[in-house]
mmCIF file of C-alpha atoms in Angstrom:
data_model
loop_
_atom_site.group_PDB
_atom_site.id
_atom_site.type_symbol
_atom_site.label_atom_id
_atom_site.label_comp_id
_atom_site.label_asym_id
_atom_site.label_seq_id
_atom_site.Cartn_x
_atom_site.Cartn_y
_atom_site.Cartn_z
ATOM 1 C CA ASP A 26 -272.876 0.173 10.648
ATOM 2 C CA GLY A 27 -276.042 -1.762 10.155
ATOM 3 C CA GLY A 28 -276.781 -3.190 6.770
ATOM 4 C CA ILE A 29 -276.134 -5.847 4.211
ATOM 5 C CA THR A 30 -272.584 -6.680 3.190
ATOM 6 C CA GLN A 31 -271.772 -8.500 -0.009
ATOM 7 C CA SER A 32 -268.313 -9.745 -0.872
ATOM 8 C CA PRO A 33 -266.320 -9.740 -2.962
ATOM 9 C CA LYS A 34 -267.241 -6.696 -5.044
ATOM 10 C CA TYR A 35 -265.718 -8.309 -8.153
ATOM 11 C CA LEU A 36 -265.265 -12.015 -8.821
ATOM 12 C CA PHE A 37 -263.863 -13.971 -11.731
ATOM 13 C CA ARG A 38 -264.752 -17.548 -12.516
ATOM 14 C CA LYS A 39 -262.851 -20.026 -14.614
ATOM 15 C CA GLU A 40 -264.537 -22.665 -16.737
ATOM 16 C CA GLY A 41 -265.848 -25.558 -14.670
ATOM 17 C CA GLN A 42 -265.270 -23.760 -11.387
ATOM 18 C CA ASN A 43 -267.762 -23.220 -8.571
ATOM 19 C CA VAL A 44 -267.642 -19.835 -6.873
ATOM 20 C CA THR A 45 -269.375 -18.612 -3.724
ATOM 21 C CA LEU A 46 -270.725 -15.126 -3.155
ATOM 22 C CA SER A 47 -271.061 -13.960 0.411
ATOM 23 C CA CYS A 48 -274.007 -12.059 1.891
ATOM 24 C CA GLU A 49 -274.161 -11.046 5.553
ATOM 25 C CA GLN A 50 -276.744 -8.864 7.296
ATOM 26 C CA ASN A 51 -276.884 -7.465 10.819
ATOM 27 C CA LEU A 52 -280.411 -6.086 10.547
ATOM 28 C CA ASN A 53 -281.929 -9.078 12.340
ATOM 29 C CA HIS A 54 -284.055 -9.738 9.268
ATOM 30 C CA ASP A 55 -285.700 -13.107 8.870
ATOM 31 C CA ALA A 56 -285.864 -13.244 5.086
ATOM 32 C CA MET A 57 -282.989 -13.070 2.621
ATOM 33 C CA TYR A 58 -282.932 -13.097 -1.180
ATOM 34 C CA TRP A 59 -280.583 -13.457 -4.113
ATOM 35 C CA TYR A 60 -281.218 -11.707 -7.424
ATOM 36 C CA ARG A 61 -279.419 -11.673 -10.723
ATOM 37 C CA GLN A 62 -279.277 -8.520 -12.838
ATOM 38 C CA ASP A 63 -278.155 -8.517 -16.454
ATOM 39 C CA PRO A 64 -277.259 -5.275 -18.292
ATOM 40 C CA GLY A 65 -280.311 -3.138 -18.946
ATOM 41 C CA GLN A 66 -282.582 -5.629 -17.238
ATOM 42 C CA GLY A 67 -284.553 -5.859 -14.065
ATOM 43 C CA LEU A 68 -283.865 -8.146 -11.140
ATOM 44 C CA ARG A 69 -284.644 -11.842 -11.387
ATOM 45 C CA LEU A 70 -285.064 -13.933 -8.256
ATOM 46 C CA ILE A 71 -282.656 -16.857 -7.859
ATOM 47 C CA TYR A 72 -283.369 -18.140 -4.345
ATOM 48 C CA TYR A 73 -284.918 -16.851 -1.173
ATOM 49 C CA SER A 74 -285.071 -17.927 2.443
ATOM 50 C CA GLN A 75 -287.679 -16.932 4.979
ATOM 51 C CA ILE A 76 -286.153 -18.768 7.916
ATOM 52 C CA VAL A 77 -282.932 -20.485 8.958
ATOM 53 C CA ASN A 78 -282.390 -23.920 7.386
ATOM 54 C CA ASP A 79 -285.100 -23.336 4.804
ATOM 55 C CA PHE A 80 -285.021 -21.808 1.318
ATOM 56 C CA GLN A 81 -287.060 -21.815 -1.891
ATOM 57 C CA LYS A 82 -286.172 -21.647 -5.547
ATOM 58 C CA GLY A 83 -286.932 -18.475 -7.419
ATOM 59 C CA ASP A 84 -287.472 -18.027 -11.147
ATOM 60 C CA ILE A 85 -283.917 -18.864 -12.256
ATOM 61 C CA ALA A 86 -282.488 -21.290 -9.665
ATOM 62 C CA GLU A 87 -280.862 -23.702 -12.127
ATOM 63 C CA GLY A 88 -277.076 -23.720 -11.806
ATOM 64 C CA TYR A 89 -277.135 -22.064 -8.371
ATOM 65 C CA SER A 90 -277.218 -23.332 -4.796
ATOM 66 C CA VAL A 91 -277.647 -21.665 -1.406
ATOM 67 C CA SER A 92 -277.525 -22.441 2.294
ATOM 68 C CA ARG A 93 -279.015 -20.716 5.320
ATOM 69 C CA GLU A 94 -277.254 -22.106 8.373
ATOM 70 C CA LYS A 95 -277.319 -18.807 10.237
ATOM 71 C CA LYS A 96 -279.865 -16.002 10.276
ATOM 72 C CA GLU A 97 -277.188 -13.466 9.335
ATOM 73 C CA SER A 98 -275.739 -15.303 6.358
ATOM 74 C CA PHE A 99 -277.055 -16.479 2.986
ATOM 75 C CA PRO A 100 -274.189 -17.488 0.661
ATOM 76 C CA LEU A 101 -274.831 -18.180 -3.012
ATOM 77 C CA THR A 102 -272.783 -20.712 -4.964
ATOM 78 C CA VAL A 103 -272.626 -20.356 -8.723
ATOM 79 C CA THR A 104 -271.913 -23.855 -9.954
ATOM 80 C CA SER A 105 -270.273 -25.032 -13.170
ATOM 81 C CA ALA A 106 -273.766 -25.984 -14.365
ATOM 82 C CA GLN A 107 -274.561 -22.286 -14.767
ATOM 83 C CA LYS A 108 -273.360 -21.737 -18.329
ATOM 84 C CA ASN A 109 -273.872 -18.000 -18.476
ATOM 85 C CA PRO A 110 -272.937 -16.696 -15.021
ATOM 86 C CA THR A 111 -271.687 -13.239 -16.021
ATOM 87 C CA ALA A 112 -274.001 -10.790 -14.254
ATOM 88 C CA PHE A 113 -274.425 -8.464 -11.282
ATOM 89 C CA TYR A 114 -275.630 -10.383 -8.212
ATOM 90 C CA LEU A 115 -277.654 -8.656 -5.544
ATOM 91 C CA CYS A 116 -278.514 -9.877 -2.082
ATOM 92 C CA ALA A 117 -281.426 -8.433 -0.112
ATOM 93 C CA SER A 118 -283.090 -8.956 3.231
ATOM 94 C CA SER A 119 -286.391 -8.066 4.820
ATOM 95 C CA ILE A 120 -288.442 -8.627 7.916
ATOM 96 C CA ASP A 121 -290.655 -11.590 7.120
ATOM 97 C CA PRO A 122 -294.146 -10.150 7.320
ATOM 98 C CA PRO A 123 -297.344 -12.137 7.021
ATOM 99 C CA LYS A 124 -298.438 -12.560 3.448
ATOM 100 C CA GLY A 125 -300.115 -9.539 1.940
ATOM 101 C CA THR A 126 -298.429 -6.989 4.177
ATOM 102 C CA LYS A 127 -295.480 -4.714 3.609
ATOM 103 C CA ASN A 128 -292.234 -6.256 2.482
ATOM 104 C CA ILE A 129 -289.499 -3.664 2.029
ATOM 105 C CA GLN A 130 -286.352 -5.389 0.847
ATOM 106 C CA TYR A 131 -283.003 -3.767 1.558
ATOM 107 C CA PHE A 132 -280.145 -4.473 -0.795
ATOM 108 C CA GLY A 133 -276.413 -4.934 -0.578
ATOM 109 C CA ALA A 134 -273.959 -3.229 -2.943
ATOM 110 C CA GLY A 135 -273.726 -6.249 -5.232
ATOM 111 C CA THR A 136 -271.067 -8.605 -6.611
ATOM 112 C CA ARG A 137 -270.080 -8.421 -10.257
ATOM 113 C CA LEU A 138 -269.197 -11.880 -11.559
ATOM 114 C CA SER A 139 -267.307 -12.377 -14.797
ATOM 115 C CA VAL A 140 -266.074 -15.473 -16.584
ATOM 116 C CA LEU A 141 -262.386 -15.710 -17.522
ATOM 117 C CA GLY B 29 -296.147 -15.032 -17.222
ATOM 118 C CA GLU B 30 -297.318 -11.966 -15.374
ATOM 119 C CA SER B 31 -294.763 -9.306 -14.678
ATOM 120 C CA VAL B 32 -294.266 -5.700 -13.811
ATOM 121 C CA GLY B 33 -293.102 -3.546 -16.679
ATOM 122 C CA LEU B 34 -292.321 0.068 -17.437
ATOM 123 C CA HIS B 35 -293.540 2.127 -20.324
ATOM 124 C CA LEU B 36 -290.264 3.811 -21.261
ATOM 125 C CA PRO B 37 -286.715 2.526 -20.864
ATOM 126 C CA THR B 38 -285.232 6.046 -20.747
ATOM 127 C CA LEU B 39 -286.340 9.496 -19.688
ATOM 128 C CA SER B 40 -284.326 12.691 -20.107
ATOM 129 C CA VAL B 41 -285.248 15.872 -18.247
ATOM 130 C CA GLN B 42 -283.771 19.246 -17.418
ATOM 131 C CA GLU B 43 -282.758 20.101 -13.880
ATOM 132 C CA GLY B 44 -285.710 21.632 -12.051
ATOM 133 C CA ASP B 45 -288.351 19.888 -14.166
ATOM 134 C CA ASN B 46 -290.804 17.420 -12.707
ATOM 135 C CA SER B 47 -290.261 13.798 -13.766
ATOM 136 C CA ILE B 48 -292.898 11.117 -14.161
ATOM 137 C CA ILE B 49 -291.861 7.490 -14.405
ATOM 138 C CA ASN B 50 -294.544 4.967 -15.283
ATOM 139 C CA CYS B 51 -295.075 1.309 -14.548
ATOM 140 C CA ALA B 52 -297.772 -1.127 -15.643
ATOM 141 C CA TYR B 53 -298.597 -4.336 -13.831
ATOM 142 C CA SER B 54 -300.863 -7.161 -14.856
ATOM 143 C CA ASN B 55 -301.589 -9.150 -11.694
ATOM 144 C CA SER B 56 -304.733 -7.957 -9.963
ATOM 145 C CA ALA B 57 -303.718 -9.967 -6.869
ATOM 146 C CA SER B 58 -300.771 -7.633 -6.204
ATOM 147 C CA ASP B 59 -301.398 -5.663 -3.048
ATOM 148 C CA TYR B 60 -298.156 -3.831 -2.387
ATOM 149 C CA PHE B 61 -295.797 -1.837 -4.597
ATOM 150 C CA ILE B 62 -292.351 -0.351 -4.116
ATOM 151 C CA TRP B 63 -290.199 2.067 -6.086
ATOM 152 C CA TYR B 64 -286.440 1.625 -5.981
ATOM 153 C CA LYS B 65 -283.597 3.817 -7.241
ATOM 154 C CA GLN B 66 -280.404 2.192 -8.481
ATOM 155 C CA GLU B 67 -277.270 4.210 -9.152
ATOM 156 C CA SER B 68 -274.594 2.804 -11.393
ATOM 157 C CA GLY B 69 -272.707 -0.099 -9.802
ATOM 158 C CA LYS B 70 -274.780 -0.048 -6.627
ATOM 159 C CA GLY B 71 -277.665 -1.963 -5.142
ATOM 160 C CA PRO B 72 -281.251 -0.664 -5.381
ATOM 161 C CA GLN B 73 -282.289 1.823 -2.733
ATOM 162 C CA PHE B 74 -285.842 2.038 -1.362
ATOM 163 C CA ILE B 75 -287.642 5.252 -2.300
ATOM 164 C CA ILE B 76 -291.313 4.886 -1.460
ATOM 165 C CA ASP B 77 -294.023 2.258 -1.230
ATOM 166 C CA ILE B 78 -297.785 2.070 -1.480
ATOM 167 C CA ARG B 79 -300.398 -0.470 -0.541
ATOM 168 C CA SER B 80 -303.301 -1.325 -2.793
ATOM 169 C CA ASN B 81 -305.838 0.270 -0.444
ATOM 170 C CA MET B 82 -304.345 3.683 -1.280
ATOM 171 C CA ASP B 83 -304.175 5.627 -4.539
ATOM 172 C CA LYS B 84 -301.567 8.209 -3.593
ATOM 173 C CA ARG B 85 -298.668 8.509 -1.213
ATOM 174 C CA GLN B 86 -296.205 11.360 -0.826
ATOM 175 C CA GLY B 87 -292.656 11.454 0.380
ATOM 176 C CA GLN B 88 -289.932 14.042 0.219
ATOM 177 C CA ARG B 89 -290.053 15.364 -3.377
ATOM 178 C CA VAL B 90 -291.612 12.079 -4.534
ATOM 179 C CA THR B 91 -295.195 10.976 -5.014
ATOM 180 C CA VAL B 92 -296.441 7.550 -5.992
ATOM 181 C CA LEU B 93 -299.813 7.181 -7.686
ATOM 182 C CA LEU B 94 -301.650 3.890 -8.020
ATOM 183 C CA ASN B 95 -304.516 3.328 -10.437
ATOM 184 C CA LYS B 96 -305.862 -0.143 -9.832
ATOM 185 C CA THR B 97 -308.519 0.199 -12.516
ATOM 186 C CA VAL B 98 -305.903 0.234 -15.275
ATOM 187 C CA LYS B 99 -303.173 -1.451 -13.242
ATOM 188 C CA HIS B 100 -300.833 1.504 -13.470
ATOM 189 C CA LEU B 101 -298.266 2.890 -11.079
ATOM 190 C CA SER B 102 -296.276 6.102 -11.414
ATOM 191 C CA LEU B 103 -293.472 7.842 -9.577
ATOM 192 C CA GLN B 104 -293.373 11.623 -9.700
ATOM 193 C CA ILE B 105 -290.178 13.436 -8.758
ATOM 194 C CA ALA B 106 -290.529 17.155 -8.132
ATOM 195 C CA ALA B 107 -287.775 19.627 -9.048
ATOM 196 C CA THR B 108 -285.538 16.909 -10.463
ATOM 197 C CA GLN B 109 -281.852 17.247 -9.593
ATOM 198 C CA PRO B 110 -278.727 15.789 -11.214
ATOM 199 C CA GLY B 111 -278.411 13.472 -8.205
ATOM 200 C CA ASP B 112 -281.706 11.896 -9.215
ATOM 201 C CA SER B 113 -280.050 10.415 -12.307
ATOM 202 C CA ALA B 114 -280.347 6.641 -11.901
ATOM 203 C CA VAL B 115 -282.382 3.617 -12.949
ATOM 204 C CA TYR B 116 -285.794 3.439 -11.302
ATOM 205 C CA PHE B 117 -287.573 0.125 -10.755
ATOM 206 C CA CYS B 118 -291.065 -0.626 -9.639
ATOM 207 C CA ALA B 119 -291.724 -3.882 -7.839
ATOM 208 C CA GLU B 120 -294.897 -5.653 -6.834
ATOM 209 C CA ASN B 121 -295.705 -8.106 -4.106
ATOM 210 C CA VAL B 122 -298.033 -10.807 -5.276
ATOM 211 C CA ARG B 123 -300.021 -12.032 -2.314
ATOM 212 C CA GLN B 124 -299.820 -15.704 -3.299
ATOM 213 C CA ALA B 125 -296.042 -15.521 -3.652
ATOM 214 C CA GLY B 126 -295.486 -14.605 -0.030
ATOM 215 C CA THR B 127 -292.554 -12.284 0.482
ATOM 216 C CA ALA B 128 -291.075 -12.388 -3.029
ATOM 217 C CA LEU B 129 -291.105 -9.193 -5.084
ATOM 218 C CA ILE B 130 -291.424 -9.049 -8.867
ATOM 219 C CA PHE B 131 -289.380 -6.310 -10.492
ATOM 220 C CA GLY B 132 -289.901 -4.440 -13.725
ATOM 221 C CA LYS B 133 -287.063 -3.769 -16.169
ATOM 222 C CA GLY B 134 -286.394 -0.212 -15.078
ATOM 223 C CA THR B 135 -286.399 3.316 -16.481
ATOM 224 C CA THR B 136 -283.134 5.211 -16.791
ATOM 225 C CA LEU B 137 -283.599 8.830 -15.730
ATOM 226 C CA SER B 138 -281.020 11.309 -17.023
ATOM 227 C CA VAL B 139 -281.021 14.823 -15.614
ATOM 228 C CA SER B 140 -279.090 17.526 -17.399
ATOM 229 C CA SER B 141 -278.066 20.849 -15.904
#
């Protein structure tokens, strides 16, 4: 199956703990993204990466970190500095088009993170 | 800041009716728009897109209309079915932002039989 795989589906974090959410894609997409979704809200961009070994902060990057060592993988770490981490986290990928052209992002099934 | 928003948070329709979901945007530099459907507990699923050089695009049972004059986007679903029940998001691509999309807050569509 081709697509975007997020794991785990559910994750629990203890106080002061860092947790890492996995995102893998086999679509050969250049760009990958992490979004946070709170209940009844839209998606807010945390980080994105347009190429291996490079990534940019989104609107709400504080308390999060990412790496992009491989094209297929874009893990997100929720650090202890993120004081309100409970949310639904979505990973997406897209071909990296030139600016101003189509950018369809395809999403994984999400990881629901809760604080114990 | 500038953002994409939706006029109504919820919309309830009867099976077989046509549904219209609206979205307003404020950035005149946006040149590409996408509609996504998100079912409960799942990731958003691409429905249809439109570029700013068009004012209408049709898919299977769905039509997207773009009015750049008033910065308004709408998604029309024909003969709405219970399986269409979901949250619908519009998203815009702001040219200066590169590949990042900006999402609205979503409209929850409920279809009753």
